[in-house]
Amino acid sequence: VQRVSKVAPTLTHSEKELSAGDIIVGTVGKSAVIDRLIREKKMDVAEISDKWEATLVQVVKQPLPGVESALVIAGSDKRGTIFGIYDLSEQMGVSPWHWFADVPPKQHESLFVNAGRFVQGPPAVKYRGIFINDEGPALMGWAREKYGDLNHKMYTNVFELILRLKGNYLWPAMWANSFATDDPLNAKLADEYGVVISTSHHEPMMRAWKEWERGGNRKGSWDYSKNDAKLRDYWSEGLRRTKDYEKVITLGMRGDGDEPMSESESIALLERIVADQRKIIGGIINPNITEVPQVWALYKEVQGYYERGMRAPDDVTLLWCDDNWGNIRRLPTEAERKRSGGAGIYYHFDYVGGPRNYKWINTSPLPKIWEQMTRAYQHGADRLWIVNVGDIKPLEFPIEFFLALAWNPDAWPKERVEEFGKLWAEREFGPMHAAEIADI
């Protein structure tokens, strides 16, 4: 509000201080004021109750004694409330990229809301997020210069960006960084903000690859057939330190440094690794492990293992992958769509590897993204979407499109893909040159 109007609103937690025209924000079942409005039948939250990340925004007449009317933002859960706040913020003129891309807010002396009732959510895809990868030297060098490291001072801006884009999920930077140990406040604040933290396709059990490489916990080789007891201890610590945080736990194992395991590694060994990892989860997080979100990425050679008979427990989300250049290799069959764990997609806008790298420039056309991800959604891959975005900048445009599709693919049929570009350019750069920018 202050960015747009230059007037700083007063924040209060006391309903006695409210007056006409105020904004009431809260979560159903967590806010005394919201629950009172529901109890007194001044608001009907049936459309959002018990839903995942749903929001009701409504102008309520005489919500409280002495208050003529108020704008109420009510969320079905924590993120439902957050998305309602940020949706209003964007409509006021604050771009989700106001910080990362220095987009100046549009100034208004007065702000008005249409009297009515607006419902959004739940999202089409449950977990929607980005993977910061290959972050050196650009993002890493910049963060170290400005903040000293990829610490909470930098990451809180990433959390806000994800939430403003209606995402909820992050694989943190891992190329030369360790999210949990570089700054203990990283994980704590992610949970407070409401961003679900996981680890990348080759970093099992909430531990960064760099933690093993740096040697602080290194005892023996990264080889389960020879070093299983010490690896189990190492993984157990990853769960203990994140026990109370919302997360999705990555299962499985690849070779050290995201390489294939040796040819001698068998399907049976991978299945044993996952079974042992789940025993650890049951012992530390929840004995009913079917209630703990878990994902297994069928990346590169791991998909081959699956094709040759390797199987994951039914409640584990199978994360299907593209070929690193934006072509999804495999989608769930009709039988696989019946699995309780569902399916997801790991996609790429940035890649470092053979036969060639591509990064630091957007080379992913929106129609290609639309075609691949819409197809994935139609085939039931709707539990989790994660995209490798390298340094974040300069991939603002496809990142937002990817997350907009994940939120509501029906809002963006193929006929509107071009319109998305025009609307995006107009918001970021103003209307004068929006059409030409969108065309470029």
PDB file of C-alpha atoms in Angstrom, residues 116-361:
ATOM      1  CA  GLY A 116     -18.322  -8.045  -4.306  1.00  0.00           C
ATOM      2  CA  ARG A 117     -17.096 -11.522  -3.594  1.00  0.00           C
ATOM      3  CA  PHE A 118     -14.059 -13.044  -5.297  1.00  0.00           C
ATOM      4  CA  VAL A 119     -12.843 -16.622  -4.842  1.00  0.00           C
ATOM      5  CA  GLN A 120      -9.590 -18.108  -6.132  1.00  0.00           C
ATOM      6  CA  GLY A 121      -7.975 -21.504  -5.778  1.00  0.00           C
ATOM      7  CA  PRO A 122      -7.368 -24.252  -5.042  1.00  0.00           C
ATOM      8  CA  PRO A 123      -4.507 -24.516  -7.555  1.00  0.00           C
ATOM      9  CA  ALA A 124      -4.406 -27.145 -10.295  1.00  0.00           C
ATOM     10  CA  VAL A 125      -0.938 -28.360  -9.242  1.00  0.00           C
ATOM     11  CA  LYS A 126      -0.340 -28.896  -5.519  1.00  0.00           C
ATOM     12  CA  TYR A 127       3.388 -28.026  -5.300  1.00  0.00           C
ATOM     13  CA  ARG A 128       4.678 -25.389  -7.753  1.00  0.00           C
ATOM     14  CA  GLY A 129       8.172 -24.011  -7.689  1.00  0.00           C
ATOM     15  CA  ILE A 130      11.643 -23.243  -8.988  1.00  0.00           C
ATOM     16  CA  PHE A 131      15.082 -24.791  -8.696  1.00  0.00           C
ATOM     17  CA  ILE A 132      18.001 -22.359  -8.369  1.00  0.00           C
ATOM     18  CA  ASN A 133      20.897 -24.161 -10.039  1.00  0.00           C
ATOM     19  CA  ASP A 134      24.270 -23.449 -11.654  1.00  0.00           C
ATOM     20  CA  GLU A 135      24.117 -20.259  -9.591  1.00  0.00           C
ATOM     21  CA  GLY A 136      27.806 -19.422  -9.916  1.00  0.00           C
ATOM     22  CA  PRO A 137      29.176 -17.008 -10.820  1.00  0.00           C
ATOM     23  CA  ALA A 138      26.179 -14.736 -11.403  1.00  0.00           C
ATOM     24  CA  LEU A 139      23.695 -15.064  -8.521  1.00  0.00           C
ATOM     25  CA  MET A 140      26.312 -16.413  -6.135  1.00  0.00           C
ATOM     26  CA  GLY A 141      28.848 -13.678  -6.839  1.00  0.00           C
ATOM     27  CA  TRP A 142      26.209 -10.970  -6.591  1.00  0.00           C
ATOM     28  CA  ALA A 143      24.757 -12.352  -3.327  1.00  0.00           C
ATOM     29  CA  ARG A 144      28.198 -12.606  -1.744  1.00  0.00           C
ATOM     30  CA  GLU A 145      29.002  -9.033  -2.744  1.00  0.00           C
ATOM     31  CA  LYS A 146      25.687  -7.616  -1.493  1.00  0.00           C
ATOM     32  CA  TYR A 147      24.850  -9.873   1.465  1.00  0.00           C
ATOM     33  CA  GLY A 148      27.938 -11.916   2.249  1.00  0.00           C
ATOM     34  CA  ASP A 149      26.448 -15.194   0.979  1.00  0.00           C
ATOM     35  CA  LEU A 150      23.256 -16.894  -0.183  1.00  0.00           C
ATOM     36  CA  ASN A 151      21.860 -16.257   3.281  1.00  0.00           C
ATOM     37  CA  HIS A 152      18.430 -15.341   4.658  1.00  0.00           C
ATOM     38  CA  LYS A 153      18.874 -11.686   3.653  1.00  0.00           C
ATOM     39  CA  MET A 154      18.933 -12.812   0.027  1.00  0.00           C
ATOM     40  CA  TYR A 155      16.607 -15.798   0.301  1.00  0.00           C
ATOM     41  CA  THR A 156      13.702 -13.910   1.887  1.00  0.00           C
ATOM     42  CA  ASN A 157      13.453 -11.995  -1.390  1.00  0.00           C
ATOM     43  CA  VAL A 158      13.252 -15.344  -3.228  1.00  0.00           C
ATOM     44  CA  PHE A 159      10.522 -16.552  -0.853  1.00  0.00           C
ATOM     45  CA  GLU A 160       8.501 -13.393  -1.456  1.00  0.00           C
ATOM     46  CA  LEU A 161       8.931 -13.715  -5.222  1.00  0.00           C
ATOM     47  CA  ILE A 162       7.719 -17.324  -5.237  1.00  0.00           C
ATOM     48  CA  LEU A 163       4.653 -16.432  -3.166  1.00  0.00           C
ATOM     49  CA  ARG A 164       3.837 -13.368  -5.283  1.00  0.00           C
ATOM     50  CA  LEU A 165       3.860 -15.689  -8.308  1.00  0.00           C
ATOM     51  CA  LYS A 166       1.479 -18.057  -6.449  1.00  0.00           C
ATOM     52  CA  GLY A 167       4.195 -20.679  -6.121  1.00  0.00           C
ATOM     53  CA  ASN A 168       4.908 -22.536  -2.903  1.00  0.00           C
ATOM     54  CA  TYR A 169       7.987 -24.697  -3.451  1.00  0.00           C
ATOM     55  CA  LEU A 170      11.771 -24.344  -3.756  1.00  0.00           C
ATOM     56  CA  TRP A 171      14.792 -26.470  -4.489  1.00  0.00           C
ATOM     57  CA  PRO A 172      17.495 -24.099  -3.149  1.00  0.00           C
ATOM     58  CA  ALA A 173      20.810 -23.342  -4.811  1.00  0.00           C
ATOM     59  CA  MET A 174      23.122 -26.340  -4.511  1.00  0.00           C
ATOM     60  CA  TRP A 175      25.903 -25.923  -7.070  1.00  0.00           C
ATOM     61  CA  ALA A 176      28.270 -24.355  -4.550  1.00  0.00           C
ATOM     62  CA  ASN A 177      25.925 -23.773  -1.624  1.00  0.00           C
ATOM     63  CA  SER A 178      24.140 -25.526   1.225  1.00  0.00           C
ATOM     64  CA  PHE A 179      20.812 -23.917   2.108  1.00  0.00           C
ATOM     65  CA  ALA A 180      20.467 -25.331   5.631  1.00  0.00           C
ATOM     66  CA  THR A 181      24.058 -24.904   6.815  1.00  0.00           C
ATOM     67  CA  ASP A 182      25.175 -21.711   5.044  1.00  0.00           C
ATOM     68  CA  ASP A 183      22.656 -19.863   7.225  1.00  0.00           C
ATOM     69  CA  PRO A 184      20.377 -21.677   9.723  1.00  0.00           C
ATOM     70  CA  LEU A 185      17.810 -18.887   9.291  1.00  0.00           C
ATOM     71  CA  ASN A 186      17.296 -19.904   5.651  1.00  0.00           C
ATOM     72  CA  ALA A 187      15.194 -22.958   6.503  1.00  0.00           C
ATOM     73  CA  LYS A 188      13.519 -21.355   9.540  1.00  0.00           C
ATOM     74  CA  LEU A 189      12.344 -18.319   7.578  1.00  0.00           C
ATOM     75  CA  ALA A 190      11.257 -20.373   4.570  1.00  0.00           C
ATOM     76  CA  ASP A 191       8.870 -22.206   6.888  1.00  0.00           C
ATOM     77  CA  GLU A 192       7.633 -18.960   8.438  1.00  0.00           C
ATOM     78  CA  TYR A 193       7.047 -17.440   5.003  1.00  0.00           C
ATOM     79  CA  GLY A 194       5.189 -20.560   3.880  1.00  0.00           C
ATOM     80  CA  VAL A 195       7.598 -21.785   1.206  1.00  0.00           C
ATOM     81  CA  VAL A 196       7.929 -25.579   1.103  1.00  0.00           C
ATOM     82  CA  ILE A 197      11.594 -26.558   0.919  1.00  0.00           C
ATOM     83  CA  SER A 198      12.809 -29.721  -0.724  1.00  0.00           C
ATOM     84  CA  THR A 199      16.133 -30.789  -2.210  1.00  0.00           C
ATOM     85  CA  SER A 200      17.045 -31.471  -5.806  1.00  0.00           C
ATOM     86  CA  HIS A 201      16.724 -34.736  -7.701  1.00  0.00           C
ATOM     87  CA  HIS A 202      20.100 -36.058  -6.452  1.00  0.00           C
ATOM     88  CA  GLU A 203      20.093 -34.718  -2.874  1.00  0.00           C
ATOM     89  CA  PRO A 204      18.136 -37.178  -0.706  1.00  0.00           C
ATOM     90  CA  MET A 205      16.666 -36.657   2.736  1.00  0.00           C
ATOM     91  CA  MET A 206      16.868 -32.857   3.072  1.00  0.00           C
ATOM     92  CA  ARG A 207      20.671 -32.692   2.770  1.00  0.00           C
ATOM     93  CA  ALA A 208      22.561 -30.596   0.244  1.00  0.00           C
ATOM     94  CA  TRP A 209      25.184 -32.258  -1.929  1.00  0.00           C
ATOM     95  CA  LYS A 210      27.754 -29.702  -0.742  1.00  0.00           C
ATOM     96  CA  GLU A 211      27.339 -30.857   2.843  1.00  0.00           C
ATOM     97  CA  TRP A 212      28.814 -34.221   1.908  1.00  0.00           C
ATOM     98  CA  GLU A 213      31.477 -32.785  -0.371  1.00  0.00           C
ATOM     99  CA  ARG A 214      32.666 -30.241   2.193  1.00  0.00           C
ATOM    100  CA  GLY A 215      33.616 -33.087   4.487  1.00  0.00           C
ATOM    101  CA  GLY A 216      31.905 -31.959   7.659  1.00  0.00           C
ATOM    102  CA  ASN A 217      29.899 -35.181   7.699  1.00  0.00           C
ATOM    103  CA  ARG A 218      31.990 -37.164   5.286  1.00  0.00           C
ATOM    104  CA  LYS A 219      32.896 -40.599   6.552  1.00  0.00           C
ATOM    105  CA  GLY A 220      33.730 -42.979   3.784  1.00  0.00           C
ATOM    106  CA  SER A 221      32.398 -43.043   0.252  1.00  0.00           C
ATOM    107  CA  TRP A 222      29.076 -41.959  -1.237  1.00  0.00           C
ATOM    108  CA  ASP A 223      28.308 -45.609  -1.930  1.00  0.00           C
ATOM    109  CA  TYR A 224      25.417 -47.314  -0.178  1.00  0.00           C
ATOM    110  CA  SER A 225      26.670 -50.810  -0.937  1.00  0.00           C
ATOM    111  CA  LYS A 226      29.833 -50.076   1.083  1.00  0.00           C
ATOM    112  CA  ASN A 227      28.854 -47.292   3.488  1.00  0.00           C
ATOM    113  CA  ASP A 228      25.174 -47.736   4.307  1.00  0.00           C
ATOM    114  CA  ALA A 229      25.292 -47.196   8.087  1.00  0.00           C
ATOM    115  CA  LYS A 230      27.117 -43.871   7.878  1.00  0.00           C
ATOM    116  CA  LEU A 231      24.881 -42.677   5.056  1.00  0.00           C
ATOM    117  CA  ARG A 232      21.791 -43.500   7.138  1.00  0.00           C
ATOM    118  CA  ASP A 233      23.220 -41.447  10.034  1.00  0.00           C
ATOM    119  CA  TYR A 234      23.928 -38.592   7.630  1.00  0.00           C
ATOM    120  CA  TRP A 235      20.400 -38.662   6.210  1.00  0.00           C
ATOM    121  CA  SER A 236      18.832 -38.944   9.666  1.00  0.00           C
ATOM    122  CA  GLU A 237      20.434 -35.648  10.662  1.00  0.00           C
ATOM    123  CA  GLY A 238      18.880 -33.978   7.609  1.00  0.00           C
ATOM    124  CA  LEU A 239      15.409 -34.976   8.798  1.00  0.00           C
ATOM    125  CA  ARG A 240      15.990 -34.170  12.463  1.00  0.00           C
ATOM    126  CA  ARG A 241      16.959 -30.562  11.797  1.00  0.00           C
ATOM    127  CA  THR A 242      13.882 -30.007   9.565  1.00  0.00           C
ATOM    128  CA  LYS A 243      11.493 -32.129  11.634  1.00  0.00           C
ATOM    129  CA  ASP A 244       9.054 -29.286  12.348  1.00  0.00           C
ATOM    130  CA  TYR A 245       9.232 -27.601   8.925  1.00  0.00           C
ATOM    131  CA  GLU A 246       6.894 -28.168   5.986  1.00  0.00           C
ATOM    132  CA  LYS A 247       8.814 -30.065   3.325  1.00  0.00           C
ATOM    133  CA  VAL A 248       8.781 -32.627   0.537  1.00  0.00           C
ATOM    134  CA  ILE A 249      11.452 -35.280   1.092  1.00  0.00           C
ATOM    135  CA  THR A 250      13.529 -36.378  -1.905  1.00  0.00           C
ATOM    136  CA  LEU A 251      14.207 -40.115  -2.000  1.00  0.00           C
ATOM    137  CA  GLY A 252      16.624 -42.272  -3.978  1.00  0.00           C
ATOM    138  CA  MET A 253      20.274 -41.728  -4.748  1.00  0.00           C
ATOM    139  CA  ARG A 254      22.536 -40.860  -7.670  1.00  0.00           C
ATOM    140  CA  GLY A 255      26.306 -40.972  -7.828  1.00  0.00           C
ATOM    141  CA  ASP A 256      28.369 -38.279  -6.101  1.00  0.00           C
ATOM    142  CA  GLY A 257      27.996 -34.909  -7.853  1.00  0.00           C
ATOM    143  CA  ASP A 258      24.812 -35.834  -9.785  1.00  0.00           C
ATOM    144  CA  GLU A 259      26.542 -38.559 -11.774  1.00  0.00           C
ATOM    145  CA  PRO A 260      25.087 -41.981 -12.615  1.00  0.00           C
ATOM    146  CA  MET A 261      25.874 -44.657 -10.075  1.00  0.00           C
ATOM    147  CA  SER A 262      28.286 -47.306 -11.283  1.00  0.00           C
ATOM    148  CA  GLU A 263      27.087 -49.975 -13.683  1.00  0.00           C
ATOM    149  CA  SER A 264      27.276 -52.517 -10.889  1.00  0.00           C
ATOM    150  CA  GLU A 265      24.614 -50.640  -8.919  1.00  0.00           C
ATOM    151  CA  SER A 266      21.417 -52.625  -9.287  1.00  0.00           C
ATOM    152  CA  ILE A 267      17.724 -51.890  -9.241  1.00  0.00           C
ATOM    153  CA  ALA A 268      17.511 -53.974  -6.088  1.00  0.00           C
ATOM    154  CA  LEU A 269      20.025 -51.695  -4.338  1.00  0.00           C
ATOM    155  CA  LEU A 270      18.053 -48.551  -5.256  1.00  0.00           C
ATOM    156  CA  GLU A 271      14.860 -50.125  -3.967  1.00  0.00           C
ATOM    157  CA  ARG A 272      16.667 -51.044  -0.727  1.00  0.00           C
ATOM    158  CA  ILE A 273      17.939 -47.463  -0.401  1.00  0.00           C
ATOM    159  CA  VAL A 274      14.398 -46.096  -0.704  1.00  0.00           C
ATOM    160  CA  ALA A 275      13.021 -48.686   1.745  1.00  0.00           C
ATOM    161  CA  ASP A 276      15.716 -47.751   4.281  1.00  0.00           C
ATOM    162  CA  GLN A 277      15.103 -44.034   3.757  1.00  0.00           C
ATOM    163  CA  ARG A 278      11.415 -44.560   4.473  1.00  0.00           C
ATOM    164  CA  LYS A 279      12.249 -46.378   7.707  1.00  0.00           C
ATOM    165  CA  ILE A 280      14.215 -43.301   8.766  1.00  0.00           C
ATOM    166  CA  ILE A 281      11.271 -41.056   7.851  1.00  0.00           C
ATOM    167  CA  GLY A 282       8.911 -43.252   9.872  1.00  0.00           C
ATOM    168  CA  GLY A 283      11.199 -43.113  12.883  1.00  0.00           C
ATOM    169  CA  ILE A 284      11.840 -39.355  12.845  1.00  0.00           C
ATOM    170  CA  ILE A 285       8.897 -37.641  11.129  1.00  0.00           C
ATOM    171  CA  ASN A 286       5.771 -39.795  11.286  1.00  0.00           C
ATOM    172  CA  PRO A 287       5.241 -43.536  11.777  1.00  0.00           C
ATOM    173  CA  ASN A 288       2.502 -43.285   9.140  1.00  0.00           C
ATOM    174  CA  ILE A 289       4.877 -42.407   6.326  1.00  0.00           C
ATOM    175  CA  THR A 290       2.034 -42.245   3.799  1.00  0.00           C
ATOM    176  CA  GLU A 291       1.195 -38.856   5.373  1.00  0.00           C
ATOM    177  CA  VAL A 292       4.706 -37.487   4.705  1.00  0.00           C
ATOM    178  CA  PRO A 293       5.155 -35.899   1.235  1.00  0.00           C
ATOM    179  CA  GLN A 294       7.946 -37.742  -0.627  1.00  0.00           C
ATOM    180  CA  VAL A 295       9.229 -37.531  -4.192  1.00  0.00           C
ATOM    181  CA  TRP A 296      11.522 -39.713  -6.312  1.00  0.00           C
ATOM    182  CA  ALA A 297      12.946 -38.116  -9.442  1.00  0.00           C
ATOM    183  CA  LEU A 298      13.148 -40.479 -12.416  1.00  0.00           C
ATOM    184  CA  TYR A 299      15.973 -38.424 -13.899  1.00  0.00           C
ATOM    185  CA  LYS A 300      18.281 -39.578 -16.705  1.00  0.00           C
ATOM    186  CA  GLU A 301      19.307 -43.205 -16.079  1.00  0.00           C
ATOM    187  CA  VAL A 302      16.881 -43.598 -13.145  1.00  0.00           C
ATOM    188  CA  GLN A 303      13.979 -43.582 -15.602  1.00  0.00           C
ATOM    189  CA  GLY A 304      15.681 -46.506 -17.334  1.00  0.00           C
ATOM    190  CA  TYR A 305      15.732 -48.393 -14.038  1.00  0.00           C
ATOM    191  CA  TYR A 306      12.011 -47.750 -13.690  1.00  0.00           C
ATOM    192  CA  GLU A 307      11.363 -48.983 -17.219  1.00  0.00           C
ATOM    193  CA  ARG A 308      13.260 -52.175 -16.346  1.00  0.00           C
ATOM    194  CA  GLY A 309      11.110 -52.898 -13.331  1.00  0.00           C
ATOM    195  CA  MET A 310      12.220 -50.722 -10.419  1.00  0.00           C
ATOM    196  CA  ARG A 311       9.210 -49.547  -8.396  1.00  0.00           C
ATOM    197  CA  ALA A 312       8.482 -46.915  -5.768  1.00  0.00           C
ATOM    198  CA  PRO A 313       5.938 -47.262  -2.953  1.00  0.00           C
ATOM    199  CA  ASP A 314       2.474 -46.174  -4.036  1.00  0.00           C
ATOM    200  CA  ASP A 315       2.379 -43.027  -1.880  1.00  0.00           C
ATOM    201  CA  VAL A 316       5.653 -41.616  -3.285  1.00  0.00           C
ATOM    202  CA  THR A 317       5.287 -38.956  -5.990  1.00  0.00           C
ATOM    203  CA  LEU A 318       7.014 -40.034  -9.202  1.00  0.00           C
ATOM    204  CA  LEU A 319       8.789 -37.018 -10.669  1.00  0.00           C
ATOM    205  CA  TRP A 320       9.029 -37.443 -14.441  1.00  0.00           C
ATOM    206  CA  CYS A 321      11.656 -35.359 -16.200  1.00  0.00           C
ATOM    207  CA  ASP A 322      12.328 -33.707 -19.520  1.00  0.00           C
ATOM    208  CA  ASP A 323      15.434 -34.486 -21.582  1.00  0.00           C
ATOM    209  CA  ASN A 324      17.097 -31.322 -20.153  1.00  0.00           C
ATOM    210  CA  TRP A 325      16.054 -29.373 -23.286  1.00  0.00           C
ATOM    211  CA  GLY A 326      12.342 -29.056 -22.593  1.00  0.00           C
ATOM    212  CA  ASN A 327      10.992 -32.297 -24.067  1.00  0.00           C
ATOM    213  CA  ILE A 328       9.245 -34.417 -21.428  1.00  0.00           C
ATOM    214  CA  ARG A 329      10.492 -37.983 -21.843  1.00  0.00           C
ATOM    215  CA  ARG A 330       7.584 -39.890 -20.314  1.00  0.00           C
ATOM    216  CA  LEU A 331       4.157 -39.236 -18.785  1.00  0.00           C
ATOM    217  CA  PRO A 332       2.038 -41.339 -16.401  1.00  0.00           C
ATOM    218  CA  THR A 333       0.094 -44.229 -17.876  1.00  0.00           C
ATOM    219  CA  GLU A 334      -3.533 -44.824 -16.989  1.00  0.00           C
ATOM    220  CA  ALA A 335      -2.482 -47.341 -14.333  1.00  0.00           C
ATOM    221  CA  GLU A 336       0.161 -44.978 -12.892  1.00  0.00           C
ATOM    222  CA  ARG A 337      -2.431 -42.215 -12.605  1.00  0.00           C
ATOM    223  CA  LYS A 338      -4.170 -44.314  -9.935  1.00  0.00           C
ATOM    224  CA  ARG A 339      -1.159 -44.175  -7.583  1.00  0.00           C
ATOM    225  CA  SER A 340      -1.923 -42.270  -4.374  1.00  0.00           C
ATOM    226  CA  GLY A 341       1.408 -40.422  -4.546  1.00  0.00           C
ATOM    227  CA  GLY A 342       0.605 -38.995  -7.959  1.00  0.00           C
ATOM    228  CA  ALA A 343       3.114 -37.645 -10.424  1.00  0.00           C
ATOM    229  CA  GLY A 344       5.036 -34.470 -11.134  1.00  0.00           C
ATOM    230  CA  ILE A 345       7.399 -32.898 -13.648  1.00  0.00           C
ATOM    231  CA  TYR A 346      10.987 -31.689 -13.352  1.00  0.00           C
ATOM    232  CA  TYR A 347      11.549 -29.248 -16.246  1.00  0.00           C
ATOM    233  CA  HIS A 348      14.460 -27.096 -17.482  1.00  0.00           C
ATOM    234  CA  PHE A 349      14.895 -23.470 -18.561  1.00  0.00           C
ATOM    235  CA  ASP A 350      18.622 -23.714 -17.761  1.00  0.00           C
ATOM    236  CA  TYR A 351      20.996 -26.652 -18.089  1.00  0.00           C
ATOM    237  CA  VAL A 352      24.669 -27.329 -17.567  1.00  0.00           C
ATOM    238  CA  GLY A 353      25.812 -30.651 -19.018  1.00  0.00           C
ATOM    239  CA  GLY A 354      26.517 -32.584 -22.188  1.00  0.00           C
ATOM    240  CA  PRO A 355      26.372 -32.169 -25.081  1.00  0.00           C
ATOM    241  CA  ARG A 356      26.020 -28.428 -24.457  1.00  0.00           C
ATOM    242  CA  ASN A 357      25.049 -25.911 -21.783  1.00  0.00           C
ATOM    243  CA  TYR A 358      22.460 -23.179 -22.032  1.00  0.00           C
ATOM    244  CA  LYS A 359      22.118 -20.500 -19.395  1.00  0.00           C
ATOM    245  CA  TRP A 360      21.985 -16.744 -18.709  1.00  0.00           C
ATOM    246  CA  ILE A 361      19.516 -16.099 -21.534  1.00  0.00           C
TER     247      ILE A 361
END
